[in-house]
XYZ file of C-alpha atoms in Angstrom:
444
model
C 0.000 0.000 0.000
C 1.407 3.376 -1.012
C 1.066 5.907 1.804
C 3.322 8.726 0.609
C 1.225 11.800 -0.096
C -2.045 10.154 1.045
C -4.240 11.972 3.542
C -5.315 9.761 6.432
C -7.595 10.559 9.364
C -6.948 8.609 12.574
C -9.902 8.601 14.974
C -8.896 8.126 18.596
C -5.616 9.052 20.233
C -5.108 6.206 22.684
C -2.398 3.535 22.333
C -3.539 2.237 18.943
C -4.182 5.660 17.435
C -0.767 6.850 18.553
C 1.017 3.886 16.936
C -0.987 4.297 13.717
C -0.250 8.028 13.517
C 3.468 7.421 13.981
C 3.504 4.626 11.382
C 1.720 6.793 8.814
C 3.791 9.919 9.413
C 7.065 8.010 9.055
C 5.846 6.871 5.640
C 5.133 10.438 4.546
C 1.365 10.329 4.718
C -0.506 13.498 5.644
C -1.927 12.553 9.044
C -4.853 14.119 10.898
C -5.590 12.782 14.392
C -8.930 13.555 15.990
C -10.124 12.787 19.513
C -13.030 14.012 21.622
C -10.723 14.554 24.571
C -9.090 17.987 24.892
C -5.366 18.700 24.686
C -4.766 18.798 28.496
C -5.813 15.119 28.722
C -3.508 14.044 25.887
C -0.252 15.819 26.634
C 1.883 12.649 26.832
C 0.479 11.343 23.514
C 1.127 14.696 21.823
C 4.661 14.839 23.218
C 5.453 11.372 21.877
C 4.772 12.569 18.319
C 7.030 15.613 18.635
C 8.877 16.293 15.404
C 6.463 14.313 13.221
C 4.170 16.133 10.766
C 0.834 15.254 12.365
C -2.163 17.605 12.514
C -4.223 17.383 15.706
C -7.946 18.058 16.032
C -8.590 17.504 19.707
C -11.604 18.195 21.887
C -14.107 18.010 19.006
C -15.728 15.643 16.531
C -13.901 17.520 13.707
C -16.749 17.020 11.195
C -14.984 19.108 8.536
C -11.754 17.085 8.361
C -12.793 14.556 5.710
C -12.246 16.774 2.674
C -9.668 15.199 0.364
C -9.145 12.245 2.697
C -8.011 8.907 1.219
C -8.311 6.676 4.265
C -9.857 6.665 7.749
C -8.402 4.469 10.519
C -10.620 4.225 13.626
C -9.217 3.041 16.936
C -10.873 -0.133 18.318
C -12.885 1.812 20.880
C -14.574 3.879 18.149
C -17.939 2.397 17.217
C -19.461 2.396 13.753
C -21.949 5.049 14.882
C -19.197 7.667 15.281
C -20.162 10.744 13.182
C -16.894 10.737 11.220
C -17.230 7.062 10.361
C -20.814 7.545 9.235
C -19.744 10.459 7.035
C -16.756 8.566 5.619
C -19.002 5.610 4.776
C -21.516 7.834 2.997
C -18.756 9.526 0.978
C -17.180 6.241 -0.066
C -13.894 6.918 1.764
C -11.984 3.745 2.594
C -12.132 2.720 6.267
C -9.560 0.264 7.636
C -8.843 -0.921 11.153
C -5.320 -0.831 12.535
C -4.818 -4.571 12.004
C -6.069 -4.276 8.422
C -3.564 -1.502 7.732
C -0.768 -3.495 9.373
C -1.599 -6.607 7.332
C -0.875 -4.752 4.098
C 2.751 -4.280 5.142
C 3.526 -7.614 6.819
C 5.943 -10.037 5.190
C 5.617 -12.733 7.863
C 2.958 -15.307 8.805
C 0.531 -14.424 11.555
C -1.257 -16.373 14.284
C -4.386 -14.527 15.434
C -6.442 -15.508 18.484
C -9.960 -14.343 19.281
C -12.957 -15.470 21.328
C -15.021 -14.108 24.180
C -12.717 -15.425 26.899
C -9.196 -16.803 27.190
C -7.640 -14.762 24.383
C -4.786 -13.242 26.371
C -3.761 -16.460 28.102
C -3.857 -18.488 24.874
C -1.952 -15.828 22.935
C 0.697 -15.686 25.664
C 1.009 -19.488 25.767
C 1.484 -19.709 22.005
C 4.042 -16.912 22.085
C 5.981 -18.651 24.858
C 5.994 -21.955 22.966
C 7.282 -20.328 19.779
C 9.927 -18.340 21.618
C 11.082 -21.390 23.591
C 11.471 -23.291 20.315
C 13.864 -20.625 19.004
C 11.553 -18.937 16.520
C 11.845 -15.169 16.118
C 8.363 -14.100 17.127
C 6.445 -11.417 19.004
C 3.244 -11.256 21.039
C 1.033 -8.208 20.580
C -2.267 -6.839 19.337
C -5.083 -6.393 21.819
C -2.908 -7.900 24.553
C -0.196 -5.231 24.401
C 1.674 -3.400 21.650
C -0.491 -2.906 18.532
C 0.283 -5.109 15.535
C 1.230 -2.144 13.367
C 4.272 -1.537 15.567
C 5.752 -4.805 14.237
C 4.361 -4.661 10.712
C 7.366 -4.081 8.474
C 10.106 -5.888 10.448
C 11.345 -9.434 9.703
C 9.802 -12.108 11.931
C 9.372 -15.853 11.725
C 5.886 -15.527 13.232
C 3.659 -12.917 14.797
C 1.185 -13.912 17.538
C -1.642 -11.471 18.188
C -4.793 -11.278 20.230
C -7.580 -9.632 18.259
C -10.938 -8.370 19.497
C -14.241 -8.087 17.690
C -13.728 -4.302 17.664
C -10.448 -4.685 15.775
C -12.029 -7.036 13.239
C -14.905 -4.746 12.297
C -13.117 -2.881 9.489
C -11.036 -5.713 8.012
C -11.037 -7.175 4.509
C -7.550 -8.479 3.683
C -6.403 -9.285 7.225
C -5.327 -12.897 6.759
C -3.814 -14.959 9.578
C -1.975 -18.086 8.520
C -3.489 -19.667 11.652
C -6.723 -18.247 13.103
C -8.018 -19.383 16.510
C -11.607 -18.999 17.730
C -11.779 -20.120 21.352
C -15.398 -19.644 22.416
C -18.410 -17.372 21.981
C -20.798 -16.098 24.635
C -22.698 -12.869 25.205
C -20.407 -9.856 25.453
C -20.263 -6.248 24.271
C -24.017 -6.134 23.715
C -23.748 -2.480 24.672
C -21.988 -2.045 21.305
C -23.617 -4.678 19.086
C -27.291 -4.786 18.172
C -27.455 -8.529 18.889
C -25.392 -11.555 19.811
C -25.563 -12.598 16.161
C -23.915 -9.325 15.139
C -21.181 -9.895 17.717
C -20.573 -13.415 16.370
C -20.410 -12.075 12.809
C -17.713 -9.606 13.860
C -15.672 -12.424 15.399
C -15.988 -14.569 12.275
C -14.363 -11.849 10.177
C -11.145 -13.420 11.463
C -11.539 -16.083 8.746
C -12.832 -14.023 5.820
C -9.515 -13.688 3.943
C -8.222 -17.184 4.700
C -7.845 -19.800 1.978
C -7.476 -23.597 1.860
C -3.752 -23.377 2.684
C -4.508 -21.578 5.962
C -5.632 -23.138 9.255
C -8.583 -22.455 11.538
C -8.368 -23.783 15.102
C -11.915 -24.185 16.443
C -13.512 -25.291 19.700
C -15.746 -28.189 18.666
C -17.580 -28.147 22.024
C -18.846 -24.587 21.553
C -21.888 -24.724 19.242
C -21.483 -21.156 17.968
C -17.795 -21.683 17.223
C -18.316 -25.079 15.617
C -20.954 -23.686 13.243
C -18.303 -21.387 11.801
C -16.587 -24.344 10.121
C -19.366 -24.425 7.522
C -18.643 -20.831 6.505
C -14.844 -20.839 6.190
C -12.437 -22.043 3.498
C -9.419 -22.844 5.660
C -8.381 -26.263 6.979
C -9.975 -26.928 10.372
C -8.153 -28.331 13.388
C -10.457 -28.818 16.370
C -9.957 -28.980 20.118
C -12.307 -29.915 22.913
C -13.225 -32.258 25.753
C -15.317 -34.430 23.457
C -13.403 -37.235 21.786
C -12.296 -36.874 18.174
C -10.105 -38.801 15.752
C -7.948 -35.768 14.946
C -6.976 -32.527 16.643
C -6.775 -32.091 20.409
C -8.737 -33.763 23.197
C -8.445 -33.610 26.978
C -9.244 -35.340 30.209
C -8.669 -33.993 33.711
C -5.243 -35.641 33.639
C -3.832 -35.006 30.182
C -4.138 -33.306 26.810
C -3.776 -35.504 23.729
C -2.708 -34.327 20.255
C -3.772 -36.547 17.342
C -2.405 -36.204 13.830
C -1.637 -38.599 10.950
C 1.851 -39.261 12.327
C 0.592 -40.468 15.697
C -0.470 -39.410 19.186
C 1.322 -37.173 21.702
C 0.310 -36.873 25.345
C 0.827 -33.875 27.607
C 0.324 -34.513 31.322
C -1.436 -31.825 33.357
C 0.045 -32.796 36.733
C 2.795 -30.162 36.601
C 0.725 -27.325 35.147
C 0.560 -24.209 37.352
C -2.449 -22.409 35.842
C -5.764 -23.464 37.367
C -9.232 -23.941 35.977
C -11.021 -25.931 33.290
C -10.953 -22.887 31.032
C -7.163 -22.930 31.141
C -7.118 -26.546 29.989
C -9.139 -25.367 26.990
C -6.632 -22.552 26.438
C -3.807 -25.087 26.597
C -5.554 -27.325 24.064
C -5.812 -24.452 21.602
C -2.193 -23.430 22.183
C -0.975 -26.997 21.621
C -2.970 -27.227 18.381
C -1.265 -24.084 17.099
C 2.217 -24.984 18.330
C 2.186 -28.467 16.789
C 0.819 -27.046 13.531
C 3.749 -24.623 13.420
C 6.161 -27.449 14.197
C 7.046 -26.822 17.843
C 8.248 -30.106 19.327
C 6.500 -31.844 22.198
C 9.321 -31.432 24.788
C 9.266 -27.670 24.260
C 5.497 -27.581 24.705
C 5.715 -29.615 27.913
C 8.376 -27.270 29.310
C 6.238 -24.187 28.667
C 3.144 -25.843 30.116
C 4.982 -26.485 33.383
C 6.679 -23.071 33.583
C 3.793 -20.798 32.552
C 2.297 -19.235 35.696
C -0.623 -17.377 34.146
C -1.483 -13.731 33.623
C -2.374 -11.043 36.121
C -6.113 -10.546 36.701
C -7.008 -13.930 35.143
C -8.044 -16.191 38.051
C -4.885 -14.958 39.795
C -4.198 -16.325 43.257
C -3.665 -13.334 45.549
C -3.282 -14.615 49.075
C -4.481 -17.015 51.740
C -5.570 -15.448 55.019
C -6.892 -17.472 57.968
C -7.584 -20.408 55.676
C -9.472 -18.291 53.097
C -8.085 -18.104 49.547
C -8.496 -14.872 47.572
C -8.527 -14.830 43.748
C -8.397 -11.835 41.415
C -10.381 -12.512 38.247
C -10.966 -8.870 37.308
C -10.577 -9.719 33.602
C -13.875 -11.637 33.794
C -15.931 -8.792 32.350
C -18.752 -10.958 30.952
C -20.985 -13.715 32.291
C -19.347 -16.452 30.214
C -15.994 -15.780 31.853
C -17.534 -15.983 35.333
C -19.133 -19.344 34.522
C -15.728 -20.756 33.577
C -14.133 -19.331 36.719
C -16.786 -20.768 39.044
C -16.401 -24.164 37.353
C -12.791 -24.146 38.565
C -13.777 -24.382 42.257
C -15.321 -27.050 44.459
C -14.856 -25.116 47.717
C -17.567 -22.634 48.776
C -17.186 -19.300 46.954
C -17.998 -15.782 48.067
C -18.405 -14.038 44.718
C -17.866 -10.303 44.208
C -19.642 -9.033 41.097
C -20.703 -5.718 39.618
C -19.656 -2.731 37.581
C -21.048 -1.448 34.288
C -23.669 -3.732 32.764
C -22.802 -5.065 29.281
C -26.335 -6.357 28.617
C -25.461 -10.028 28.989
C -27.859 -12.581 30.483
C -26.896 -13.069 34.142
C -29.182 -16.088 34.217
C -26.385 -18.064 32.552
C -24.694 -18.059 35.972
C -27.563 -19.796 37.755
C -26.295 -23.383 37.559
C -22.827 -22.602 38.924
C -24.294 -20.195 41.471
C -26.450 -22.988 42.917
C -23.530 -25.416 42.890
C -20.766 -23.458 44.537
C -21.581 -19.848 45.523
C -22.054 -19.483 49.275
C -22.625 -15.736 49.154
C -22.954 -13.068 46.464
C -21.607 -9.563 47.144
C -22.779 -6.939 44.648
C -21.434 -3.429 44.045
C -21.371 -0.828 41.294
C -23.769 0.396 38.637
C -25.195 -3.034 37.726
C -25.711 -4.314 41.277
C -29.491 -3.961 41.304
C -29.919 -5.657 37.942
C -27.748 -8.590 39.044
C -29.583 -8.789 42.360
C -32.958 -9.005 40.638
C -31.744 -11.919 38.496
C -29.540 -13.843 40.932
C -30.102 -12.536 44.450
C -32.651 -15.227 45.329
C -30.226 -18.061 44.612
C -27.956 -17.569 47.615
C -27.260 -15.250 50.508
C -26.697 -11.841 48.887
C -25.330 -8.496 50.076
C -25.696 -5.287 48.056
C -23.121 -2.718 49.146
C -22.190 0.837 48.316
C -18.586 0.701 47.131
C -15.773 -1.578 46.067
C -13.836 -1.420 49.337
C -16.986 -2.217 51.283
C -17.577 -5.193 48.962
C -14.149 -6.642 49.703
C -14.587 -6.167 53.450
C -18.034 -7.770 53.342
C -16.732 -10.778 51.388
C -13.788 -11.284 53.730
C -15.983 -11.016 56.817
C -18.374 -13.630 55.405
C -15.671 -16.197 54.635
C -14.757 -19.174 56.794
C -11.605 -21.321 56.607
C -11.725 -23.382 53.413
C -13.757 -20.774 51.504
C -12.731 -18.880 48.390
C -13.258 -15.141 47.903
C -13.435 -14.533 44.170
C -13.532 -11.191 42.372
C -15.147 -12.150 39.057
C -17.281 -9.138 38.188
C -19.226 -10.122 34.997
C -19.172 -6.390 34.160
C -16.797 -3.760 32.871
C -15.038 -1.509 35.359
C -15.694 1.988 34.074
C -18.080 3.121 36.809
C -15.256 3.081 39.364
C -11.973 2.374 37.571
C -10.141 3.228 34.359
C -9.951 -0.429 33.346
C -10.058 -3.975 34.684
C -6.341 -3.833 35.535
C -6.863 -0.952 37.939
C -9.810 -2.786 39.489
C -7.721 -5.937 39.937
C -4.840 -4.020 41.512
C -7.261 -2.302 43.898
C -8.650 -5.686 44.930
C -5.186 -7.077 45.624
C -4.231 -4.042 47.681
C -7.435 -4.286 49.734
C -6.793 -7.994 50.351
C -3.263 -7.220 51.501
C -4.644 -4.755 54.047
C -7.088 -7.239 55.598
């Protein structure tokens, strides 16, 4: 793609927008960055572009900046209803997401991982397996540094987490290996329906061909249906038995291919939870497809200790174990987390409602939740749906929620922060929420 002399509007000046603006300016495009936030809130971003020819339109929608524009690149947080995107669409101006733009410059094969839950852990596992095998690879995308940062450098493989938001404006984005882990209700505050959300996820496969690979969860009905709509070669994983691909029991993961069977014991694995066995299955499917040898995979499985805020063990106090699962921002993630425990759980939930069905939690609530502690903007809605299932406390703030949960716990219990909601009523993001939880636990 020729960028020199092209005029490009970048909507959104967070991490992705900043990387895109820098990439474009260094390739002599005329760059206009627009953001609703005013200059005082963006001083560090502005300073990082010092010396580059970038025009800034901050603190406004900048409706008049589309004249003569060749391309619009929205940041992932910018929805399709943004006024500039609506205008660009009506005028026939090309719109491309950051990963779509990056794909046009990449000269290396890409592994892309998406799904409602488990993306970051699976992406990190795959990256660790490739790195341990000696391949020159990076891990990025939605999990960290945007893909475009790596786009025109030489790599053996790139491993990226991609979200539905990033996939919305893609056409030629083509992973050599595309992974769809699972699908459950999420981001229904952005999508008109669950079907629309699923369609955005399936854009991961749209540019793949028969020589590419799709790794699919055969136990997830929404994921498994996708195999009828894609052209790539399917490798499946799941708990159900199959003649090829990856299967699992509570004791081991088994890889089947035409050359034979390989077994990977779970006894030495540090990361907990049935969902993490599913993440491991997907990672093994990718690693063996790439050619990573079994001893390397086993070594990574035993050394990988998990990611912060993903069912992270925090502390044990007076026989009570505390877990930080702040990344569980949807009901599907909470179901998987609760399935990981047999001990009684005091569950902390709440935050900003994402319009998912809390009723999905009912089975696991009845099985294992001793007490439900609700806080934040969605607390009343959750209470109305789940409060009758167990002892429930509705509290005013996050600190009060942690104190209430700790006071309710007896030796042998688990206190689990697994909110089922986003964090934006009280925190900047789920990371800040998770760190606050850990600090409050330390003070108990």
